[in-house]
PDB file of C-alpha atoms in Angstrom:
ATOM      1  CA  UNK A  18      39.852  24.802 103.141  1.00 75.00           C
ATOM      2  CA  UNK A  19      43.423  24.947 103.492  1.00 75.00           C
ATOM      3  CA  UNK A  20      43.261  24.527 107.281  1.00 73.00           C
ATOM      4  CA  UNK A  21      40.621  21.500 106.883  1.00 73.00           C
ATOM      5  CA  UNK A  22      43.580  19.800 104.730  1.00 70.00           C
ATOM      6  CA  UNK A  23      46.258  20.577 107.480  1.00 68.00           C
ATOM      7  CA  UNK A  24      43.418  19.231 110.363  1.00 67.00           C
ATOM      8  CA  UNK A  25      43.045  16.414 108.380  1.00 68.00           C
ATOM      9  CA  UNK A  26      46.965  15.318 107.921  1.00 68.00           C
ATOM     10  CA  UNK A  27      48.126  15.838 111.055  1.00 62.00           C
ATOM     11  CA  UNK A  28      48.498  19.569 111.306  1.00 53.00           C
ATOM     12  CA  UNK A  29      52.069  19.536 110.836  1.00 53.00           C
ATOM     13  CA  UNK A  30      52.741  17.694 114.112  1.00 59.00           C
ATOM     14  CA  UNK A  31      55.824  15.616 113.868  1.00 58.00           C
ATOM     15  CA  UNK A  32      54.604  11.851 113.195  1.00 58.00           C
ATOM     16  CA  UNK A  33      57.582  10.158 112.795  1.00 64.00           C
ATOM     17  CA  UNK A  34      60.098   8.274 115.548  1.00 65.00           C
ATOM     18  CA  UNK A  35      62.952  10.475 116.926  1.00 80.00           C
ATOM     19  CA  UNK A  36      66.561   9.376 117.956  1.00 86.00           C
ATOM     20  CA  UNK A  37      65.627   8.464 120.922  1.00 87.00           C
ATOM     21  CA  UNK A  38      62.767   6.319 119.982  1.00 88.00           C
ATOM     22  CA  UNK A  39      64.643   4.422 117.372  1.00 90.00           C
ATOM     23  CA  UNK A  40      67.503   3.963 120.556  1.00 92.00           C
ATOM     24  CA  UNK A  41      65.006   2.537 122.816  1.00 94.00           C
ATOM     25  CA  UNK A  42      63.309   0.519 120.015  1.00 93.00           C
ATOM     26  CA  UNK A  43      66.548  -1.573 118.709  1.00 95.00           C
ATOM     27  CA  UNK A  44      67.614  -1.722 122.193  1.00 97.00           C
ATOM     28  CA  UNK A  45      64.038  -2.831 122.821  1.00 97.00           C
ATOM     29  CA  UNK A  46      63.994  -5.548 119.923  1.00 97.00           C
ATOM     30  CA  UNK A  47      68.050  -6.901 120.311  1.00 98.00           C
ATOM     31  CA  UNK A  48      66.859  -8.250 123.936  1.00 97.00           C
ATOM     32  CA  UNK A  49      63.633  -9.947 122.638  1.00 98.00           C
ATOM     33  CA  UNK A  50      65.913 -11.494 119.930  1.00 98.00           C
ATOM     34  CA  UNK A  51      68.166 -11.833 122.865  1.00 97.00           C
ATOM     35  CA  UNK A  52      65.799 -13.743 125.157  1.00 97.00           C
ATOM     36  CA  UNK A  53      63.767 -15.634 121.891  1.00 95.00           C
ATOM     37  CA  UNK A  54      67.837 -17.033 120.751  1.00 95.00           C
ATOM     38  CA  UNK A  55      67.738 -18.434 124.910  1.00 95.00           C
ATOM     39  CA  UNK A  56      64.589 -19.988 124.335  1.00 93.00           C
ATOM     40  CA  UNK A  57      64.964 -21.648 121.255  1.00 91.00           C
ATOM     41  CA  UNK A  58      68.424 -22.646 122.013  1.00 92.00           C
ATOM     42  CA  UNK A  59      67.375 -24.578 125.332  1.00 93.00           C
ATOM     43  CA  UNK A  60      67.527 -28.101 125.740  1.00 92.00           C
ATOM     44  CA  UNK A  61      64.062 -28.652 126.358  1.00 92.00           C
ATOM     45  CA  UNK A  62      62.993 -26.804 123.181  1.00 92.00           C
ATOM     46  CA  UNK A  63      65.891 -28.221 121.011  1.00 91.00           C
ATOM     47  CA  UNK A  64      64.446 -31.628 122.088  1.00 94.00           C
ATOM     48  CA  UNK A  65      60.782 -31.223 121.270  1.00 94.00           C
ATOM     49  CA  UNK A  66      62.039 -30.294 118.015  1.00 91.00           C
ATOM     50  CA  UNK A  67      63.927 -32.767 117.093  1.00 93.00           C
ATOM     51  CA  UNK A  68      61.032 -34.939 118.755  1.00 94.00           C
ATOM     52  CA  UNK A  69      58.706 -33.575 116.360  1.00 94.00           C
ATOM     53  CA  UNK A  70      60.954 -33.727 113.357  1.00 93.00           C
ATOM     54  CA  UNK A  71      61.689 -37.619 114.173  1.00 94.00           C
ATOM     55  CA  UNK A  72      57.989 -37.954 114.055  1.00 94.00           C
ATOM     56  CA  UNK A  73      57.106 -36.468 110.664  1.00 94.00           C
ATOM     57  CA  UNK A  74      60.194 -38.017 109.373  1.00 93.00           C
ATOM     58  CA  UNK A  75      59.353 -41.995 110.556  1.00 92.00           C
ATOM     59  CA  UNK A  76      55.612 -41.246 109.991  1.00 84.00           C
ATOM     60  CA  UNK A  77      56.545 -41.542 106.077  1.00 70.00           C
TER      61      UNK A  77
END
């Protein structure tokens, strides 16, 4: 029964992220902030937005 239980939660294998994972991960996520802050921040997007926003706000 006992080793059913341990079969059935993992059987003590380590499930969690280690250093290194968590390294790779922020590094991972700061550069697709990085690159989504480039995007955003472009002309061409800060235009459509304010495109848009004129719209809804004259549509009124």
């Amino acid at each position: 029964m006992r080793a059913r239980v341990r079969r059935l939660r993992g059987g003590g294998r380590d499930a969690g992220m280690t250093t290194a994972e968590y390294a790779i991960g922020t590094v991972a996520a700061c550069a697709f902030a990085a690159i989504l802050y480039r995007v955003v921040t472009s002309g061409t997007v800060t235009d459509a937005l304010s495109g848009v926003l004129d719209r809804a706000l004259h549509a009124v």
